[in-house]
Amino acid sequence: KIKLPNVLSLYHLVDAYDEEIITEEGGSGGDTTTLSLKIRVVEHFVKDGETTGSTRLKLESQFANHYNLQDERVMAKLREYSFLLYEDGTSIMEHVQDVAPNEAALCEYPCTNLSYKPNTRRRFCWTNATSKQCTDWIDGVQKVDMECSVQSTKVKTFGEGTYAGPPVFVPCKEGGGEERSSSQSKEEEDNGYILSIVYKSETHTSDVVIMDAETLETLCILELKDHVPYQFHGDFISGYVPEYN
């Protein structure tokens, strides 16, 4: 059982990672093993004077109509919770902190490269981010370096009146294709593509934008005849081919 310090509001898990800490005991007691568990999430931002409950009510109401919010959009930020889990079943929270606080923008819908070394703690995530502190629309995509911040990008936007949808990471195909840059190998975590559906409010249509996951450089824009509802999202499944009757 893990006790949290307060009530949290979140929809999305970024990653979870654990490692054993072995402590040598004197005498005949033997060694003890403690599990250090670190969980990174996108946690909804509760403003001063508000409660988690009131923030949740605003959050749920905004899903009824993304195009006409009655209140300012509830935003979220990347946070890390760290716990120590003991052999006797007890636990304590070590710390809670913002992830890349000077680099990561307010965001939602994180994604990671799930195919990269599954047992390794993630360094990068890509978020549906806002280029402004206060906005009714999420308008961009950001790559966040969660460990060092040195490879985080600025929030990439797509022009006046356009609003990006949640990013999807697509890894480069093994054994084929070229690396995204001459400095990369296929084993690097950010070697792949980011897909986002960008809503164009002036024409009420959408584009599928394909970007280099390392730099967020635009590689291709697929113009759709109609629009995909703002904030619709999904995942990439390698090798999946749909069957049509």
C-alpha atoms as a PDB file:
ATOM      1  CA  LYS A   1       0.000   0.000   0.000  1.00  0.00           C
ATOM      2  CA  ILE A   2       1.326   3.445  -0.965  1.00  0.00           C
ATOM      3  CA  LYS A   3      -0.013   6.491   0.829  1.00  0.00           C
ATOM      4  CA  LEU A   4      -0.220   9.673  -1.233  1.00  0.00           C
ATOM      5  CA  PRO A   5       0.202  13.074   0.438  1.00  0.00           C
ATOM      6  CA  ASN A   6      -3.042  14.436  -0.959  1.00  0.00           C
ATOM      7  CA  VAL A   7      -5.735  13.834  -3.571  1.00  0.00           C
ATOM      8  CA  LEU A   8      -4.312  13.911  -7.111  1.00  0.00           C
ATOM      9  CA  SER A   9      -5.974  14.698 -10.408  1.00  0.00           C
ATOM     10  CA  LEU A  10      -4.413  13.042 -13.432  1.00  0.00           C
ATOM     11  CA  TYR A  11      -5.283  11.023 -16.506  1.00  0.00           C
ATOM     12  CA  HIS A  12      -1.912  10.017 -17.927  1.00  0.00           C
ATOM     13  CA  LEU A  13       1.099   8.037 -16.728  1.00  0.00           C
ATOM     14  CA  VAL A  14       4.430   8.831 -18.399  1.00  0.00           C
ATOM     15  CA  ASP A  15       6.490   5.960 -16.999  1.00  0.00           C
ATOM     16  CA  ALA A  16       7.343   3.994 -13.871  1.00  0.00           C
ATOM     17  CA  TYR A  17      10.726   2.654 -12.842  1.00  0.00           C
ATOM     18  CA  ASP A  18      11.976   0.732  -9.820  1.00  0.00           C
ATOM     19  CA  GLU A  19      15.329  -0.407  -8.510  1.00  0.00           C
ATOM     20  CA  GLU A  20      16.398  -2.414  -5.489  1.00  0.00           C
ATOM     21  CA  ILE A  21      18.398  -0.840  -2.667  1.00  0.00           C
ATOM     22  CA  ILE A  22      20.212  -3.479  -0.607  1.00  0.00           C
ATOM     23  CA  THR A  23      21.260  -2.462   2.922  1.00  0.00           C
ATOM     24  CA  GLU A  24      23.818  -4.566   4.760  1.00  0.00           C
ATOM     25  CA  GLU A  25      22.754  -5.327   8.316  1.00  0.00           C
ATOM     26  CA  GLY A  26      25.190  -6.144  11.092  1.00  0.00           C
ATOM     27  CA  GLY A  27      25.061  -9.350  13.103  1.00  0.00           C
ATOM     28  CA  SER A  28      22.922 -12.244  11.909  1.00  0.00           C
ATOM     29  CA  GLY A  29      20.041 -10.137  10.668  1.00  0.00           C
ATOM     30  CA  GLY A  30      21.098 -10.437   7.032  1.00  0.00           C
ATOM     31  CA  ASP A  31      20.647  -7.861   4.312  1.00  0.00           C
ATOM     32  CA  THR A  32      17.423  -5.949   3.770  1.00  0.00           C
ATOM     33  CA  THR A  33      16.064  -4.950   0.401  1.00  0.00           C
ATOM     34  CA  THR A  34      14.154  -1.734  -0.195  1.00  0.00           C
ATOM     35  CA  LEU A  35      12.452  -0.944  -3.482  1.00  0.00           C
ATOM     36  CA  SER A  36      12.780   2.589  -4.808  1.00  0.00           C
ATOM     37  CA  LEU A  37       9.791   3.357  -7.061  1.00  0.00           C
ATOM     38  CA  LYS A  38       9.695   6.462  -9.243  1.00  0.00           C
ATOM     39  CA  ILE A  39       6.511   7.360 -11.122  1.00  0.00           C
ATOM     40  CA  ARG A  40       6.209  10.248 -13.592  1.00  0.00           C
ATOM     41  CA  VAL A  41       2.768  11.545 -14.466  1.00  0.00           C
ATOM     42  CA  VAL A  42       0.975  14.477 -16.053  1.00  0.00           C
ATOM     43  CA  GLU A  43      -0.774  16.027 -13.052  1.00  0.00           C
ATOM     44  CA  HIS A  44      -3.545  18.596 -13.370  1.00  0.00           C
ATOM     45  CA  PHE A  45      -2.595  22.014 -12.112  1.00  0.00           C
ATOM     46  CA  VAL A  46      -4.710  23.140  -9.139  1.00  0.00           C
ATOM     47  CA  LYS A  47      -4.600  26.904  -8.832  1.00  0.00           C
ATOM     48  CA  ASP A  48      -4.396  28.824  -5.560  1.00  0.00           C
ATOM     49  CA  GLY A  49      -7.831  29.142  -4.010  1.00  0.00           C
ATOM     50  CA  GLU A  50      -9.153  26.029  -5.767  1.00  0.00           C
ATOM     51  CA  THR A  51      -9.430  22.429  -4.625  1.00  0.00           C
ATOM     52  CA  THR A  52      -8.741  19.221  -6.501  1.00  0.00           C
ATOM     53  CA  GLY A  53     -12.487  18.560  -6.484  1.00  0.00           C
ATOM     54  CA  SER A  54     -13.425  21.877  -8.074  1.00  0.00           C
ATOM     55  CA  THR A  55     -10.649  21.487 -10.635  1.00  0.00           C
ATOM     56  CA  ARG A  56     -11.985  18.042 -11.583  1.00  0.00           C
ATOM     57  CA  LEU A  57     -15.472  19.442 -12.113  1.00  0.00           C
ATOM     58  CA  LYS A  58     -14.083  22.069 -14.495  1.00  0.00           C
ATOM     59  CA  LEU A  59     -11.972  19.416 -16.209  1.00  0.00           C
ATOM     60  CA  GLU A  60     -14.868  17.062 -16.825  1.00  0.00           C
ATOM     61  CA  SER A  61     -17.105  19.869 -18.103  1.00  0.00           C
ATOM     62  CA  GLN A  62     -14.573  20.935 -20.734  1.00  0.00           C
ATOM     63  CA  PHE A  63     -14.802  17.519 -22.398  1.00  0.00           C
ATOM     64  CA  ALA A  64     -18.450  18.196 -23.209  1.00  0.00           C
ATOM     65  CA  ASN A  65     -17.427  20.782 -25.800  1.00  0.00           C
ATOM     66  CA  HIS A  66     -13.747  21.404 -26.529  1.00  0.00           C
ATOM     67  CA  TYR A  67     -14.653  24.215 -28.914  1.00  0.00           C
ATOM     68  CA  ASN A  68     -16.575  26.373 -26.428  1.00  0.00           C
ATOM     69  CA  LEU A  69     -15.227  26.225 -22.880  1.00  0.00           C
ATOM     70  CA  GLN A  70     -17.234  27.791 -20.074  1.00  0.00           C
ATOM     71  CA  ASP A  71     -14.121  28.195 -17.892  1.00  0.00           C
ATOM     72  CA  GLU A  72     -10.412  28.537 -18.528  1.00  0.00           C
ATOM     73  CA  ARG A  73      -8.980  25.218 -19.714  1.00  0.00           C
ATOM     74  CA  VAL A  74      -7.529  23.063 -16.941  1.00  0.00           C
ATOM     75  CA  MET A  75      -3.880  22.384 -17.717  1.00  0.00           C
ATOM     76  CA  ALA A  76      -1.349  19.918 -16.361  1.00  0.00           C
ATOM     77  CA  LYS A  77       2.382  19.591 -15.845  1.00  0.00           C
ATOM     78  CA  LEU A  78       4.955  16.804 -15.649  1.00  0.00           C
ATOM     79  CA  ARG A  79       5.551  15.593 -12.082  1.00  0.00           C
ATOM     80  CA  GLU A  80       7.617  12.820 -10.465  1.00  0.00           C
ATOM     81  CA  TYR A  81       6.633  10.923  -7.315  1.00  0.00           C
ATOM     82  CA  SER A  82       9.290   8.841  -5.567  1.00  0.00           C
ATOM     83  CA  PHE A  83       8.516   6.159  -2.959  1.00  0.00           C
ATOM     84  CA  LEU A  84      10.468   3.720  -0.805  1.00  0.00           C
ATOM     85  CA  LEU A  85       8.763   0.324  -0.436  1.00  0.00           C
ATOM     86  CA  TYR A  86       9.948  -1.824   2.477  1.00  0.00           C
ATOM     87  CA  GLU A  87       9.939  -5.595   2.933  1.00  0.00           C
ATOM     88  CA  ASP A  88       7.366  -5.400   5.729  1.00  0.00           C
ATOM     89  CA  GLY A  89       4.796  -3.865   3.359  1.00  0.00           C
ATOM     90  CA  THR A  90       5.129  -0.299   4.580  1.00  0.00           C
ATOM     91  CA  SER A  91       6.160   2.634   2.433  1.00  0.00           C
ATOM     92  CA  ILE A  92       7.080   6.306   2.573  1.00  0.00           C
ATOM     93  CA  MET A  93       7.097   9.005  -0.060  1.00  0.00           C
ATOM     94  CA  GLU A  94      10.623  10.321  -0.637  1.00  0.00           C
ATOM     95  CA  HIS A  95       9.748  13.371  -2.693  1.00  0.00           C
ATOM     96  CA  VAL A  96       7.517  14.937  -5.310  1.00  0.00           C
ATOM     97  CA  GLN A  97       8.943  17.349  -7.836  1.00  0.00           C
ATOM     98  CA  ASP A  98       8.318  18.960 -11.188  1.00  0.00           C
ATOM     99  CA  VAL A  99      10.010  17.315 -14.169  1.00  0.00           C
ATOM    100  CA  ALA A 100      12.234  19.663 -16.213  1.00  0.00           C
ATOM    101  CA  PRO A 101      10.624  22.668 -14.468  1.00  0.00           C
ATOM    102  CA  ASN A 102      12.486  25.282 -16.508  1.00  0.00           C
ATOM    103  CA  GLU A 103      11.858  23.588 -19.849  1.00  0.00           C
ATOM    104  CA  ALA A 104       8.598  21.617 -19.828  1.00  0.00           C
ATOM    105  CA  ALA A 105       5.497  23.581 -20.837  1.00  0.00           C
ATOM    106  CA  LEU A 106       2.014  23.004 -19.463  1.00  0.00           C
ATOM    107  CA  CYS A 107       0.725  19.952 -21.285  1.00  0.00           C
ATOM    108  CA  GLU A 108      -1.417  16.860 -21.623  1.00  0.00           C
ATOM    109  CA  TYR A 109      -1.221  13.485 -23.437  1.00  0.00           C
ATOM    110  CA  PRO A 110       2.430  12.392 -23.010  1.00  0.00           C
ATOM    111  CA  CYS A 111       3.931   9.656 -25.172  1.00  0.00           C
ATOM    112  CA  THR A 112       7.239   7.782 -25.083  1.00  0.00           C
ATOM    113  CA  ASN A 113       9.169   5.373 -27.283  1.00  0.00           C
ATOM    114  CA  LEU A 114       7.799   2.122 -25.875  1.00  0.00           C
ATOM    115  CA  SER A 115       9.996  -0.023 -28.122  1.00  0.00           C
ATOM    116  CA  TYR A 116      13.247   1.363 -26.691  1.00  0.00           C
ATOM    117  CA  LYS A 117      14.892  -0.880 -24.049  1.00  0.00           C
ATOM    118  CA  PRO A 118      11.718  -1.731 -22.076  1.00  0.00           C
ATOM    119  CA  ASN A 119      13.532  -2.114 -18.732  1.00  0.00           C
ATOM    120  CA  THR A 120      15.283   1.252 -18.988  1.00  0.00           C
ATOM    121  CA  ARG A 121      13.980   4.455 -17.440  1.00  0.00           C
ATOM    122  CA  ARG A 122      12.760   6.833 -20.147  1.00  0.00           C
ATOM    123  CA  ARG A 123      14.763   9.993 -20.828  1.00  0.00           C
ATOM    124  CA  PHE A 124      12.415  11.627 -23.351  1.00  0.00           C
ATOM    125  CA  CYS A 125       8.706  12.161 -23.609  1.00  0.00           C
ATOM    126  CA  TRP A 126       6.672  14.110 -26.160  1.00  0.00           C
ATOM    127  CA  THR A 127       3.674  16.112 -24.974  1.00  0.00           C
ATOM    128  CA  ASN A 128       0.697  17.991 -26.350  1.00  0.00           C
ATOM    129  CA  ALA A 129       1.885  21.338 -25.015  1.00  0.00           C
ATOM    130  CA  THR A 130       0.776  24.936 -24.896  1.00  0.00           C
ATOM    131  CA  SER A 131       2.976  27.766 -26.123  1.00  0.00           C
ATOM    132  CA  LYS A 132       1.282  30.175 -23.677  1.00  0.00           C
ATOM    133  CA  GLN A 133       0.681  30.017 -19.936  1.00  0.00           C
ATOM    134  CA  CYS A 134      -3.026  30.805 -20.283  1.00  0.00           C
ATOM    135  CA  THR A 135      -4.970  29.517 -23.261  1.00  0.00           C
ATOM    136  CA  ASP A 136      -8.259  27.842 -24.084  1.00  0.00           C
ATOM    137  CA  TRP A 137      -6.511  25.702 -26.702  1.00  0.00           C
ATOM    138  CA  ILE A 138      -3.486  23.425 -26.648  1.00  0.00           C
ATOM    139  CA  ASP A 139      -1.592  24.504 -29.732  1.00  0.00           C
ATOM    140  CA  GLY A 140       1.721  22.640 -29.918  1.00  0.00           C
ATOM    141  CA  VAL A 141       3.982  19.643 -29.428  1.00  0.00           C
ATOM    142  CA  GLN A 142       7.111  19.526 -27.261  1.00  0.00           C
ATOM    143  CA  LYS A 143       9.937  17.060 -26.770  1.00  0.00           C
ATOM    144  CA  VAL A 144      10.961  17.032 -23.096  1.00  0.00           C
ATOM    145  CA  ASP A 145      14.329  15.802 -21.838  1.00  0.00           C
ATOM    146  CA  MET A 146      13.231  14.520 -18.426  1.00  0.00           C
ATOM    147  CA  GLU A 147      16.750  13.784 -17.149  1.00  0.00           C
ATOM    148  CA  CYS A 148      19.019  16.660 -18.183  1.00  0.00           C
ATOM    149  CA  SER A 149      16.746  19.164 -19.969  1.00  0.00           C
ATOM    150  CA  VAL A 150      19.566  19.867 -22.457  1.00  0.00           C
ATOM    151  CA  GLN A 151      17.758  18.192 -25.369  1.00  0.00           C
ATOM    152  CA  SER A 152      14.280  19.606 -24.700  1.00  0.00           C
ATOM    153  CA  THR A 153      12.808  21.563 -27.593  1.00  0.00           C
ATOM    154  CA  LYS A 154      10.677  24.668 -27.582  1.00  0.00           C
ATOM    155  CA  VAL A 155       6.964  24.102 -28.108  1.00  0.00           C
ATOM    156  CA  LYS A 156       6.436  23.572 -31.836  1.00  0.00           C
ATOM    157  CA  THR A 157       3.337  25.305 -33.217  1.00  0.00           C
ATOM    158  CA  PHE A 158       1.789  25.175 -36.668  1.00  0.00           C
ATOM    159  CA  GLY A 159       0.611  28.673 -37.527  1.00  0.00           C
ATOM    160  CA  GLU A 160      -2.122  31.130 -36.641  1.00  0.00           C
ATOM    161  CA  GLY A 161      -5.443  29.502 -35.822  1.00  0.00           C
ATOM    162  CA  THR A 162      -4.041  25.954 -35.695  1.00  0.00           C
ATOM    163  CA  TYR A 163      -4.164  23.632 -32.693  1.00  0.00           C
ATOM    164  CA  ALA A 164      -2.126  20.462 -32.378  1.00  0.00           C
ATOM    165  CA  GLY A 165      -3.533  17.171 -31.190  1.00  0.00           C
ATOM    166  CA  PRO A 166      -1.807  14.628 -28.930  1.00  0.00           C
ATOM    167  CA  PRO A 167       1.536  13.303 -30.268  1.00  0.00           C
ATOM    168  CA  VAL A 168       2.083   9.665 -31.214  1.00  0.00           C
ATOM    169  CA  PHE A 169       5.585   8.159 -31.327  1.00  0.00           C
ATOM    170  CA  VAL A 170       6.406   5.854 -34.246  1.00  0.00           C
ATOM    171  CA  PRO A 171       9.831   4.148 -34.024  1.00  0.00           C
ATOM    172  CA  CYS A 172      12.006   3.764 -37.095  1.00  0.00           C
ATOM    173  CA  LYS A 173      11.584   0.384 -38.731  1.00  0.00           C
ATOM    174  CA  GLU A 174      14.250  -2.099 -37.687  1.00  0.00           C
ATOM    175  CA  GLY A 175      16.554  -3.175 -40.471  1.00  0.00           C
ATOM    176  CA  GLY A 176      15.301  -0.613 -42.965  1.00  0.00           C
ATOM    177  CA  GLY A 177      15.131   3.055 -43.696  1.00  0.00           C
ATOM    178  CA  GLU A 178      17.575   5.723 -42.652  1.00  0.00           C
ATOM    179  CA  GLU A 179      18.262   7.204 -39.241  1.00  0.00           C
ATOM    180  CA  ARG A 180      16.599  10.557 -38.668  1.00  0.00           C
ATOM    181  CA  SER A 181      19.977  12.312 -38.509  1.00  0.00           C
ATOM    182  CA  SER A 182      23.578  11.466 -39.279  1.00  0.00           C
ATOM    183  CA  SER A 183      24.415  11.780 -35.572  1.00  0.00           C
ATOM    184  CA  GLN A 184      21.992   9.050 -34.507  1.00  0.00           C
ATOM    185  CA  SER A 185      22.011   5.302 -34.410  1.00  0.00           C
ATOM    186  CA  LYS A 186      18.836   3.226 -34.541  1.00  0.00           C
ATOM    187  CA  GLU A 187      19.346   2.334 -30.868  1.00  0.00           C
ATOM    188  CA  GLU A 188      18.742   5.867 -29.637  1.00  0.00           C
ATOM    189  CA  GLU A 189      15.537   6.583 -27.783  1.00  0.00           C
ATOM    190  CA  ASP A 190      14.422   9.524 -29.932  1.00  0.00           C
ATOM    191  CA  ASN A 191      15.074   7.853 -33.294  1.00  0.00           C
ATOM    192  CA  GLY A 192      11.638   7.838 -34.866  1.00  0.00           C
ATOM    193  CA  TYR A 193       8.700   9.990 -35.874  1.00  0.00           C
ATOM    194  CA  ILE A 194       6.053  12.029 -34.098  1.00  0.00           C
ATOM    195  CA  LEU A 195       2.553  12.190 -35.580  1.00  0.00           C
ATOM    196  CA  SER A 196       0.040  14.847 -34.615  1.00  0.00           C
ATOM    197  CA  ILE A 197      -3.362  15.756 -36.025  1.00  0.00           C
ATOM    198  CA  VAL A 198      -3.470  19.545 -36.323  1.00  0.00           C
ATOM    199  CA  TYR A 199      -6.873  21.240 -36.377  1.00  0.00           C
ATOM    200  CA  LYS A 200      -7.158  24.316 -38.639  1.00  0.00           C
ATOM    201  CA  SER A 201      -9.901  26.520 -37.228  1.00  0.00           C
ATOM    202  CA  GLU A 202     -10.139  28.897 -40.195  1.00  0.00           C
ATOM    203  CA  THR A 203     -11.126  26.102 -42.610  1.00  0.00           C
ATOM    204  CA  HIS A 204     -12.500  23.587 -40.060  1.00  0.00           C
ATOM    205  CA  THR A 205     -10.215  20.901 -41.484  1.00  0.00           C
ATOM    206  CA  SER A 206      -7.277  18.899 -40.149  1.00  0.00           C
ATOM    207  CA  ASP A 207      -3.774  17.919 -41.229  1.00  0.00           C
ATOM    208  CA  VAL A 208      -1.726  14.898 -40.190  1.00  0.00           C
ATOM    209  CA  VAL A 209       1.755  16.284 -39.496  1.00  0.00           C
ATOM    210  CA  ILE A 210       4.742  13.900 -39.411  1.00  0.00           C
ATOM    211  CA  MET A 211       7.835  15.169 -37.575  1.00  0.00           C
ATOM    212  CA  ASP A 212      11.353  14.036 -36.777  1.00  0.00           C
ATOM    213  CA  ALA A 213      11.128  12.869 -33.165  1.00  0.00           C
ATOM    214  CA  GLU A 214      14.637  14.140 -32.379  1.00  0.00           C
ATOM    215  CA  THR A 215      14.211  17.722 -33.567  1.00  0.00           C
ATOM    216  CA  LEU A 216      10.440  18.081 -34.283  1.00  0.00           C
ATOM    217  CA  GLU A 217      11.309  19.204 -37.804  1.00  0.00           C
ATOM    218  CA  THR A 218       8.278  18.817 -40.064  1.00  0.00           C
ATOM    219  CA  LEU A 219       8.853  16.016 -42.586  1.00  0.00           C
ATOM    220  CA  CYS A 220       5.432  15.658 -44.195  1.00  0.00           C
ATOM    221  CA  ILE A 221       1.946  17.205 -44.038  1.00  0.00           C
ATOM    222  CA  LEU A 222      -1.081  15.157 -45.094  1.00  0.00           C
ATOM    223  CA  GLU A 223      -4.048  17.430 -45.764  1.00  0.00           C
ATOM    224  CA  LEU A 224      -7.384  15.836 -44.908  1.00  0.00           C
ATOM    225  CA  LYS A 225     -10.617  16.767 -46.672  1.00  0.00           C
ATOM    226  CA  ASP A 226     -12.526  17.017 -43.399  1.00  0.00           C
ATOM    227  CA  HIS A 227     -11.672  17.626 -39.769  1.00  0.00           C
ATOM    228  CA  VAL A 228     -10.811  15.196 -37.010  1.00  0.00           C
ATOM    229  CA  PRO A 229     -12.437  16.348 -33.752  1.00  0.00           C
ATOM    230  CA  TYR A 230      -9.998  18.359 -31.658  1.00  0.00           C
ATOM    231  CA  GLN A 231      -8.159  16.269 -29.017  1.00  0.00           C
ATOM    232  CA  PHE A 232      -9.112  12.870 -30.492  1.00  0.00           C
ATOM    233  CA  HIS A 233      -6.113  10.609 -29.917  1.00  0.00           C
ATOM    234  CA  GLY A 234      -4.776   7.083 -30.301  1.00  0.00           C
ATOM    235  CA  ASP A 235      -1.623   4.947 -30.317  1.00  0.00           C
ATOM    236  CA  PHE A 236       0.743   3.365 -32.827  1.00  0.00           C
ATOM    237  CA  ILE A 237       0.753  -0.452 -32.890  1.00  0.00           C
ATOM    238  CA  SER A 238       3.681  -1.937 -34.758  1.00  0.00           C
ATOM    239  CA  GLY A 239       2.788  -4.536 -37.386  1.00  0.00           C
ATOM    240  CA  TYR A 240      -0.961  -4.014 -37.128  1.00  0.00           C
ATOM    241  CA  VAL A 241      -2.828  -4.170 -40.443  1.00  0.00           C
ATOM    242  CA  PRO A 242      -6.611  -3.609 -40.266  1.00  0.00           C
ATOM    243  CA  GLU A 243      -8.915  -6.013 -42.048  1.00  0.00           C
ATOM    244  CA  TYR A 244     -11.788  -4.590 -44.052  1.00  0.00           C
ATOM    245  CA  ASN A 245     -14.835  -6.595 -45.122  1.00  0.00           C
END
